[in-house]
Structure formats: C-alpha cells, structure tokens
Coordinates of C-alpha atoms in Angstrom, one line a residue:
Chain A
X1 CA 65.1 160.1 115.8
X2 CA 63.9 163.5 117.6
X3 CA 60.5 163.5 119.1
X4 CA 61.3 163.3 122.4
X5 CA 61.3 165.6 125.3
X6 CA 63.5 165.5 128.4
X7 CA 62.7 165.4 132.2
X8 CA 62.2 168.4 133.5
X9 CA 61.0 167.4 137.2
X10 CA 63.9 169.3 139.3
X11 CA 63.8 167.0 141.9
X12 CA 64.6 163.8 139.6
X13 CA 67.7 166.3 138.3
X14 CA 69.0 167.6 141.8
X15 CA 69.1 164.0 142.9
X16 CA 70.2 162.5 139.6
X17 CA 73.0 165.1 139.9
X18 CA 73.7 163.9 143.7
X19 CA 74.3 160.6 142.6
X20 CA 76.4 161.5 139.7
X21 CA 78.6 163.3 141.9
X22 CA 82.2 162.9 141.8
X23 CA 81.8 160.3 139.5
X24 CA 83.7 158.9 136.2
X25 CA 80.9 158.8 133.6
X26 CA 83.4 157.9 130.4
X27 CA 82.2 155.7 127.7
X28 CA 84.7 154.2 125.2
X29 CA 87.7 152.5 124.4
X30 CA 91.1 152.5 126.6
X31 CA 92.6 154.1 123.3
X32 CA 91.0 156.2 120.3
X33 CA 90.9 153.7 118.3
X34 CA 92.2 150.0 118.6
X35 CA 92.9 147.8 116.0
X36 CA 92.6 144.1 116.4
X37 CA 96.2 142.4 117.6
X38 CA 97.4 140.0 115.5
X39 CA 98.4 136.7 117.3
X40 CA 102.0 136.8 115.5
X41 CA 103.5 140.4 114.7
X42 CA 103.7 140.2 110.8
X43 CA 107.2 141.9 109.9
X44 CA 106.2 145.4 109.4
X45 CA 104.7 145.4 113.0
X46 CA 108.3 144.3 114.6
X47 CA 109.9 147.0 112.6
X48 CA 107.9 149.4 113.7
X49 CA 108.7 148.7 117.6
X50 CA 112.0 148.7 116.8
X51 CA 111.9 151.9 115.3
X52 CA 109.6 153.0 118.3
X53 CA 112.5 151.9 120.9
X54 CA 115.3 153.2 118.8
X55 CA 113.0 156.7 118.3
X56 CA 112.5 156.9 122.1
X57 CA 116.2 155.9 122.9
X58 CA 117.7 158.7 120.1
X59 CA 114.9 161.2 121.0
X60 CA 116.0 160.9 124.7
X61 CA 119.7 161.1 124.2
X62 CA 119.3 164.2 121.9
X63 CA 117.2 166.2 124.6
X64 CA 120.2 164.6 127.1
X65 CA 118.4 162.7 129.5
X66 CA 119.0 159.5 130.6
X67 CA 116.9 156.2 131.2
X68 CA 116.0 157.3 135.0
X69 CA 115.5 160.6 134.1
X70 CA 113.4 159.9 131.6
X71 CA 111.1 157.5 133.4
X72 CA 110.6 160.0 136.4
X73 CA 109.8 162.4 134.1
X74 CA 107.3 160.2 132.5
X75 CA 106.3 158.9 135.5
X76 CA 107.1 155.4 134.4
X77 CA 109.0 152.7 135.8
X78 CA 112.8 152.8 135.4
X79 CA 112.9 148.9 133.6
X80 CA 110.1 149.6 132.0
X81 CA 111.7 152.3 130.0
X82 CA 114.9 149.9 130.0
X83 CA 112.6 147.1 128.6
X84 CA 110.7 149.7 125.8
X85 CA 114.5 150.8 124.4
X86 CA 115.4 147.6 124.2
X87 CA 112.2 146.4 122.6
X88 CA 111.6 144.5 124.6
X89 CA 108.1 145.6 126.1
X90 CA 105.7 144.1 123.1
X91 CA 102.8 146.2 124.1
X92 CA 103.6 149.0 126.1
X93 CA 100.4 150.7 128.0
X94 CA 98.6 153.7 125.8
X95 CA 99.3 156.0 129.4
X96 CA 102.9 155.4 129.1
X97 CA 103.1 156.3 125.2
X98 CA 101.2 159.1 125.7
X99 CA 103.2 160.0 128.8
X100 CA 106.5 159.3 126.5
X101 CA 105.1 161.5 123.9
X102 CA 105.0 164.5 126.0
X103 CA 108.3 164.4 127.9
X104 CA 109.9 163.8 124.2
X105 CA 108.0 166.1 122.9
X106 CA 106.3 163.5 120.1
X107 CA 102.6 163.5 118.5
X108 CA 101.5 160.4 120.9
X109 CA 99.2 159.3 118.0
X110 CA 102.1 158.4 115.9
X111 CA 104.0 156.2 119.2
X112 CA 100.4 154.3 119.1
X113 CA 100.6 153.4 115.2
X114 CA 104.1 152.7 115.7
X115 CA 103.6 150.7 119.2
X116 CA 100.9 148.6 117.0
X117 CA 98.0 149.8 119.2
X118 CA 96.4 151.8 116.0
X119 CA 96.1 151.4 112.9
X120 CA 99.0 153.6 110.5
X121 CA 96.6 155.8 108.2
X122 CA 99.0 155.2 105.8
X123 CA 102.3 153.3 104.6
X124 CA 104.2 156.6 104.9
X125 CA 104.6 155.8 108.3
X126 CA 105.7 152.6 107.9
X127 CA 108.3 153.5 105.4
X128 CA 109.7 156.3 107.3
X129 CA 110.2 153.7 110.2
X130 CA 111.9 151.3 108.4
X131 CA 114.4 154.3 106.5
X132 CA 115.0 155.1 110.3
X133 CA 115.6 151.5 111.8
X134 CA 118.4 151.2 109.2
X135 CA 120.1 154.2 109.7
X136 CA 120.4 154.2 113.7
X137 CA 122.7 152.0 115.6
X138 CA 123.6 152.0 119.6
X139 CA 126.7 154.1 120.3
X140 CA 127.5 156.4 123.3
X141 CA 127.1 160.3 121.8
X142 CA 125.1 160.4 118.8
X143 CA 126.7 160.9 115.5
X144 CA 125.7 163.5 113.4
X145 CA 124.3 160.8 110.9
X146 CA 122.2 159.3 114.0
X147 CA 120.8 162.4 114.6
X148 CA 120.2 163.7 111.3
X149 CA 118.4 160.3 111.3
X150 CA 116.1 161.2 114.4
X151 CA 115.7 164.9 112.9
X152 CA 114.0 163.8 109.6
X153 CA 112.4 160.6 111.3
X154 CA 110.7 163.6 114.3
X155 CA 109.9 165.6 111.0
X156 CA 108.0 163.0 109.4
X157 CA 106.0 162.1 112.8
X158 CA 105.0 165.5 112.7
X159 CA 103.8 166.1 109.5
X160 CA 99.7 166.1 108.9
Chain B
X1 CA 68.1 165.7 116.0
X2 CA 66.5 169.0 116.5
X3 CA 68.1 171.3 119.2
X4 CA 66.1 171.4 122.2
X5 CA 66.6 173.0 125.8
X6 CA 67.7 171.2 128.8
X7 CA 68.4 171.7 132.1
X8 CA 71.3 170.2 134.3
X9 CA 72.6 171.6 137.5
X10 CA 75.3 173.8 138.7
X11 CA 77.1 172.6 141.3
X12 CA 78.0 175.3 143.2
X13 CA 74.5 176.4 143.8
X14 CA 73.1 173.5 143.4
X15 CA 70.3 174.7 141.0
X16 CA 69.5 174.3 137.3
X17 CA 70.6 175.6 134.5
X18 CA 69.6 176.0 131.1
X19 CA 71.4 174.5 128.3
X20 CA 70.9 173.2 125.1
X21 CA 70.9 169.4 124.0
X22 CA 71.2 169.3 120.0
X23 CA 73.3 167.4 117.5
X24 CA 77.2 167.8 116.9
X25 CA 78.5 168.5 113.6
X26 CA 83.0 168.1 113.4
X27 CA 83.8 171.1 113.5
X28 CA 81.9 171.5 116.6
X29 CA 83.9 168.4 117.9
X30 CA 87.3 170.7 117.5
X31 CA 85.9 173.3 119.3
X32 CA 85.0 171.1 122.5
X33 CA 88.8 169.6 121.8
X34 CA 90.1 172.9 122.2
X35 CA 88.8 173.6 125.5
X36 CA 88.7 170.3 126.5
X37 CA 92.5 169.2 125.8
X38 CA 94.4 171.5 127.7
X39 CA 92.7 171.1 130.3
X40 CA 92.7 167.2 131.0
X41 CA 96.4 167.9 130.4
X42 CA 97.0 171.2 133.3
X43 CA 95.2 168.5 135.5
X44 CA 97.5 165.8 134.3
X45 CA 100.1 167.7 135.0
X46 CA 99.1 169.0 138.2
X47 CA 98.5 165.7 139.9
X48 CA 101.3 164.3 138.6
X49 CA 103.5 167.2 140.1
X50 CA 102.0 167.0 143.5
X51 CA 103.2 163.0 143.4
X52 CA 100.2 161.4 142.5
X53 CA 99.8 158.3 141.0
X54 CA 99.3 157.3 137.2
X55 CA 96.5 154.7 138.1
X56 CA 94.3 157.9 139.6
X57 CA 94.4 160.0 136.7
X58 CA 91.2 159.7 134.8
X59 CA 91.1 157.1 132.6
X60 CA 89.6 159.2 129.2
X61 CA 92.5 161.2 130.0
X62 CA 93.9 161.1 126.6
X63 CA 91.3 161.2 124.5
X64 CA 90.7 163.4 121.7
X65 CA 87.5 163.4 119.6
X66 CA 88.6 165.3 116.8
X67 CA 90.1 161.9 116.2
X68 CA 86.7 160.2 116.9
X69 CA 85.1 162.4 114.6
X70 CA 86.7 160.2 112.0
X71 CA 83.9 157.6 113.0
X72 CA 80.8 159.8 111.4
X73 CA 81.6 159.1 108.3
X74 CA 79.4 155.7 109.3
X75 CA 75.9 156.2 108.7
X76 CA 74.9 154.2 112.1
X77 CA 76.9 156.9 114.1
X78 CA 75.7 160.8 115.4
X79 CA 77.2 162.3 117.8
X80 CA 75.2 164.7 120.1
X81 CA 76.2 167.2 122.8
X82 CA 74.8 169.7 125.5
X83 CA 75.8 173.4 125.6
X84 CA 75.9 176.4 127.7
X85 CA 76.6 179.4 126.6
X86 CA 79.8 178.8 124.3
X87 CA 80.8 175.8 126.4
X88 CA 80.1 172.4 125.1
X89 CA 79.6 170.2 128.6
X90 CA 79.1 167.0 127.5
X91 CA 79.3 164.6 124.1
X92 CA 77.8 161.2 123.0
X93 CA 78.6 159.2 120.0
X94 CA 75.7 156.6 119.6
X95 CA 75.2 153.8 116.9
X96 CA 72.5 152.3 115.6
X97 CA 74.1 149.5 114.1
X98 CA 72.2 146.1 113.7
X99 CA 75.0 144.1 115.1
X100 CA 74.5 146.0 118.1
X101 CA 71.6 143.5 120.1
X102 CA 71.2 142.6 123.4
X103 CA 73.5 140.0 125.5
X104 CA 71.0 139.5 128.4
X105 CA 68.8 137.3 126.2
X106 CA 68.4 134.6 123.0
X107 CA 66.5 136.1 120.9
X108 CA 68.5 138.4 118.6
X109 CA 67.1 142.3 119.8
X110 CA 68.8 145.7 118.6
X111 CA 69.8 148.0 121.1
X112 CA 70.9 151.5 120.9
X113 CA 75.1 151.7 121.4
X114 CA 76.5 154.1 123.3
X115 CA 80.1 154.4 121.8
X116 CA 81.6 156.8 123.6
X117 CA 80.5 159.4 126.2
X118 CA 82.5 161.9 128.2
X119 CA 81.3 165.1 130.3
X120 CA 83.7 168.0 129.8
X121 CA 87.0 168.0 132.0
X122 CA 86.0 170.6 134.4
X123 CA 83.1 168.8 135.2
X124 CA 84.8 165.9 136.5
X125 CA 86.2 165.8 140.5
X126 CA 88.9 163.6 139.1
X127 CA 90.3 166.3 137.0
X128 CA 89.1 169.5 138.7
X129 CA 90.1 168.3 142.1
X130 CA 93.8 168.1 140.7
X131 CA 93.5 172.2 140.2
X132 CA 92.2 172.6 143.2
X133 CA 88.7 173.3 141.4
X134 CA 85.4 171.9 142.6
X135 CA 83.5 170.6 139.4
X136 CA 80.9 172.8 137.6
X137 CA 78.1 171.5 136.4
X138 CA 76.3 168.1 137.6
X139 CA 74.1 165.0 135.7
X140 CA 75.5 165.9 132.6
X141 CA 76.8 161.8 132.2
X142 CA 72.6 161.3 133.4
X143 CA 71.4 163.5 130.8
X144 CA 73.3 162.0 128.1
X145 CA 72.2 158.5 129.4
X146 CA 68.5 160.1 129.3
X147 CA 69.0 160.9 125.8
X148 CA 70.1 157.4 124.7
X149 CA 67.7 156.0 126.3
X150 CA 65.1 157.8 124.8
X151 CA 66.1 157.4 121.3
X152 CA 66.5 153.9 121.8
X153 CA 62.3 154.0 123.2
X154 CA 61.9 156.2 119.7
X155 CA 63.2 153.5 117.4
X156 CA 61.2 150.6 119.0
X157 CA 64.2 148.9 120.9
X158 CA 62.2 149.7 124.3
X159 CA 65.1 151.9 125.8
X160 CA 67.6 148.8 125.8
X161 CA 70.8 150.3 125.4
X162 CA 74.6 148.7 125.8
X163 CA 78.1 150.5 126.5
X164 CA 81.7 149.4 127.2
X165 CA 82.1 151.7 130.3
X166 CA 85.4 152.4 131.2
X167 CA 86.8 150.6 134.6
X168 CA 86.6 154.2 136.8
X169 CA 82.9 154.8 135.6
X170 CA 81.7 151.3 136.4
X171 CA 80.3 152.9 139.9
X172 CA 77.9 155.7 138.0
X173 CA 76.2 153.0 135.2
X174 CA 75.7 150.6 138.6
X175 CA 73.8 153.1 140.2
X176 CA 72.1 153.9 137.2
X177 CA 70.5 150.9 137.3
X178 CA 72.6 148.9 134.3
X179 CA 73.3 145.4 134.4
X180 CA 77.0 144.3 134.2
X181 CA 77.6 141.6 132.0
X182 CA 81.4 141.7 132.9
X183 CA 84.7 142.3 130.9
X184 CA 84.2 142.0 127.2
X185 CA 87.3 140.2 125.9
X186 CA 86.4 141.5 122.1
X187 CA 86.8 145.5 123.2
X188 CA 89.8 145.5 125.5
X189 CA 87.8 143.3 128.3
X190 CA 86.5 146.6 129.2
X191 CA 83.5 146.2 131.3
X192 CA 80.1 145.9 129.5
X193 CA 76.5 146.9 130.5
X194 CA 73.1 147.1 129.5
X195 CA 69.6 148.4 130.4
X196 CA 66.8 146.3 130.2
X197 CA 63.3 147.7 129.1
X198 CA 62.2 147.7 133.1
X199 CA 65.5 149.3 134.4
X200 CA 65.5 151.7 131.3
X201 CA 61.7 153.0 132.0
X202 CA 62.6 153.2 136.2
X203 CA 66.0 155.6 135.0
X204 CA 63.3 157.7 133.5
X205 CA 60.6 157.7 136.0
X206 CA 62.4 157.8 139.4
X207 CA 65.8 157.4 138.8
X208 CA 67.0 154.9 141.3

C-alpha cells in the first residue's frame, strides 16, 4: 500500500498551507475510546458513578477545597459539580472529567471507565469501586476510616 | 509503507521543508505523546488562566495515542506519521476495513477510513496562540489527507475516503473539498464526510 509519490509542486503546498491555516484539522472520537451506552445502566455501571461522585466528593474534601472552589478550579459550573457529587449528572462531559482529574490530581482515564464513557480493561476496577462505595458515607470532616478508604481507592486508580 | 520524503512548509518563512512521511510503529506513538502531552496541557492551562473559555480549547485536547495505539493490534489499522528532524508533526490512523463503504451512494463501495488524525500541538493556532506562539509548520492536516487519499487510489477504491471530523475541524475538510453528510448518530453524532472520486482527484491536482 506504498507506491505512491507525493505532490511536490510548491505552489499547490504554499497555498494548501494558506488554506490550512489556523485551522482545526482533528480526526476522531470526542473521547479515546467510546463504548456503546446502554439504554438502562446495568448495576455495575450505577455503582461505579456512585463511586465516581463519592471519589470526587472525598478526593476534594481531603485536598480541602470546597464545591465552588473546586469548580473554578476546574473551570466547571458550580451545580454541575453539585449535581456530579450527588450523582446526579448521568453522563458528565469527557472535558469536565478530564478537567476534574487534574485539579484532584486523578489518572482521567480511570474517571472515564468509572463515569461509563469507556470501557474498564478489567473487573479490578470495578471491584475496587464497589469496596469503596461501601466503605464511604457523607459526614462533615472525614474519618480516618473515610480516608483510608479514598487512600487505597486513589492507590488502586493509579496502579498500571 | 516505505519511508519517503516530503515537504510541508514553515510558517514563519513561509517556505518548504523537508520531512519525512513513513509508517509509525508504538513506541514511536510514545514518543510523539511525550512531546505532544505537555504541551496541549501548558496551552490548556494557559488559556484557561488568562479567562478563556472551555468551549475554545481545542477539541483533541485530551487525547493521547499511546492509548490509541491499542487499536493496531487490528489488522485493518496502520498508523503513519510525518517527521522532522526528531519531531513527529503529524499522525494518521487509517482502516481498511470492509465495513467501511461509501454513504453518498447504493451500491455497497469500500472506502479508505481515516480514524483519527491530528497535526502536532504546536502546529495548531488554537494551542500555540494560547502561549503566545505563532504555529510552526503548515499543511501538515493536507498532507496527511494527500496520503489517504492516495492509498485509497492504490487499493482500487478511487481515492473515496470517509472521516468523523471533529466539530472545530469541520471548516478545513469543507474547504478541502469533502462532502458533509452531517452528524453521525452511531459515533457521537460527530460530523461525517467523504470524498468522492471527482473531489478526491481535484484535492490532488489543484487543491480547491
């Protein structure tokens, strides 16, 4: 699929180039890869959001930041980040994860599988969220079992 | 494919360079990612700082094709890339998948898929204009079109080739001379578009 030879007229080129300029070229998908959405969550799927929301709302609170500060920093709507700790947001925008994933300091790869936008490689994932679901709960200052919880679920996130 | 040389121009003269067009093995792929990454993120960051907004940042902004590479592992796929010097300017992941046949017609015709295609960071205004840079090296997003269409002319499919183009790159494939067969509800109703064999063999003879 290689006998083939390229322009090489300079003038096709310089104005080829002129009418490329300050263009987008980009090719692809929105995300890296994109699994097909399911029309009903099956039960691992809602799990794994509520571990996302829980994750972000631990994460945050352990690096002290609160909702607004969060979402400036993030550059993402104040309800929005309301509506994604409650889990209420059923598929958040890839920007925002990967936005999330920087300001918390998360591989954004592992928000996506979690979000349901990718795929999980593997059940580890899914395990690790569900462990972590059932050990968090919603109080003011974060227990030292809440974020022993967040430690190990961060550790696992970040394993290869 | 066979590495061959190939010119495309640099912008702040205005006059071509040489580079070379060849295929992309993974490892390769982590190298462009290496360079590539941090810099789509300094601009992220920079725009972001000097209050601009998220729907302006370039919409590849995230991607990453060491996680693409993944894809290779299909036998339909290559992926192939122009260099200068050290510098890897520009990647193309094709496939030459059967399911992959023309929308503009009946009759069931292959085409040549362009699955993803990106010019490197710092030659895009969205992302060098952030860091106050003025992009480096023009019609690299042309050449890699040029190449696709060529290898679709090699295996008989008459230089039809289709891509999803991302919503902010809709403006270069129009002028380009591809046909817009609008937002593909199966692939994130992302926009799609085609050559036809006329508007393939114009691209090559005149341009536009």
């Amino acid at each position: 699929m290689d006998d083939f030879k390229m322009n090489t007229d300079i003038k096709w080129l310089q104005r080829m180039a002129e009418l490329e300029a300050n263009a987008d070229v980009s090719v692809g998908g929105l995300s890296c890869e994109v699994s097909q959405q399911p029309e009903k969550p099956i039960e691992g799927e809602a799990l794994n959001r509520m571990a996302l929301a829980k994750l972000i709302e631990l994460r945050r609170r352990t690096l002290g930041l609160s909702i607004e500060q969060l979402a400036v920093a993030a550059s993402i709507a104040v309800p929005e980040a309301i509506a994604l700790e409650l889990g209420n947001l059923p598929q958040p925008h890839p920007r925002t994860l990967f936005m999330l994933a920087t300001v918390l300091k998360l591989p954004s790869d592992k928000l996506m599988q979690l979000s349901g936008l990718t795929k999980p490689r593997d059940g580890k994932l899914n395990q690790a969220a569900v462990r972590f679901a059932a050990r968090s709960k919603s109080i003011e200052t974060l227990s030292k079992d809440e974020l022993a919880a967040v430690e190990e679920f961060v550790r696992i996130l970040t394993e290869r | 494919m066979k590495p061959r040389p190939v010119q495309i121009i640099d912008i702040s003269t205005r006059k071509p360079v040489d580079a070379e067009l060849r295929e992309v093995e993974v490892p390769e792929l982590a190298d462009a990612e290496a360079l590539w990454n941090p810099y789509r993120a300094r601009s992220v960051a920079a725009k972001l700082r000097a209050g601009g907004k998220t729907e302006d940042i370039p919409q590849n902004y995230h991607w990453n094709w060491i996680l693409k590479s993944g894809e290779l592992r299909l036998l339909d796929r290559e992926v192939c890339g122009i260099k200068l010097g050290n510098d890897w300017q520009g990647l193309m992941m094709t496939s030459t998948a059967m399911t992959h046949q023309t929308r503009l017609e009946v009759k069931q015709r292959q085409l040549l898929y362009v699955k993803y295609l990106e010019s490197a960071p710092w030659n895009v205004h969205g992302f060098a204009a952030a860091l106050g840079e003025i992009p480096k090296y023009g019609a690299v997003g042309t050449r890699l079109l040029e190449v696709a269409v060529r290898q679709s002319m090699q295996m008989d499919f008459r230089g039809r080739v289709g891509l999803h183009a991302l919503p902010h790159s809709e403006g270069f494939y129009k002028k380009m001379g591809m046909q817009r067969l609008g937002p593909d509800p199966e692939f994130q109703d992302l926009p799609y578009y085609e050559f036809t064999e006329k508007a393939a063999q114009s691209f090559l003879d005149v341009g536009v």
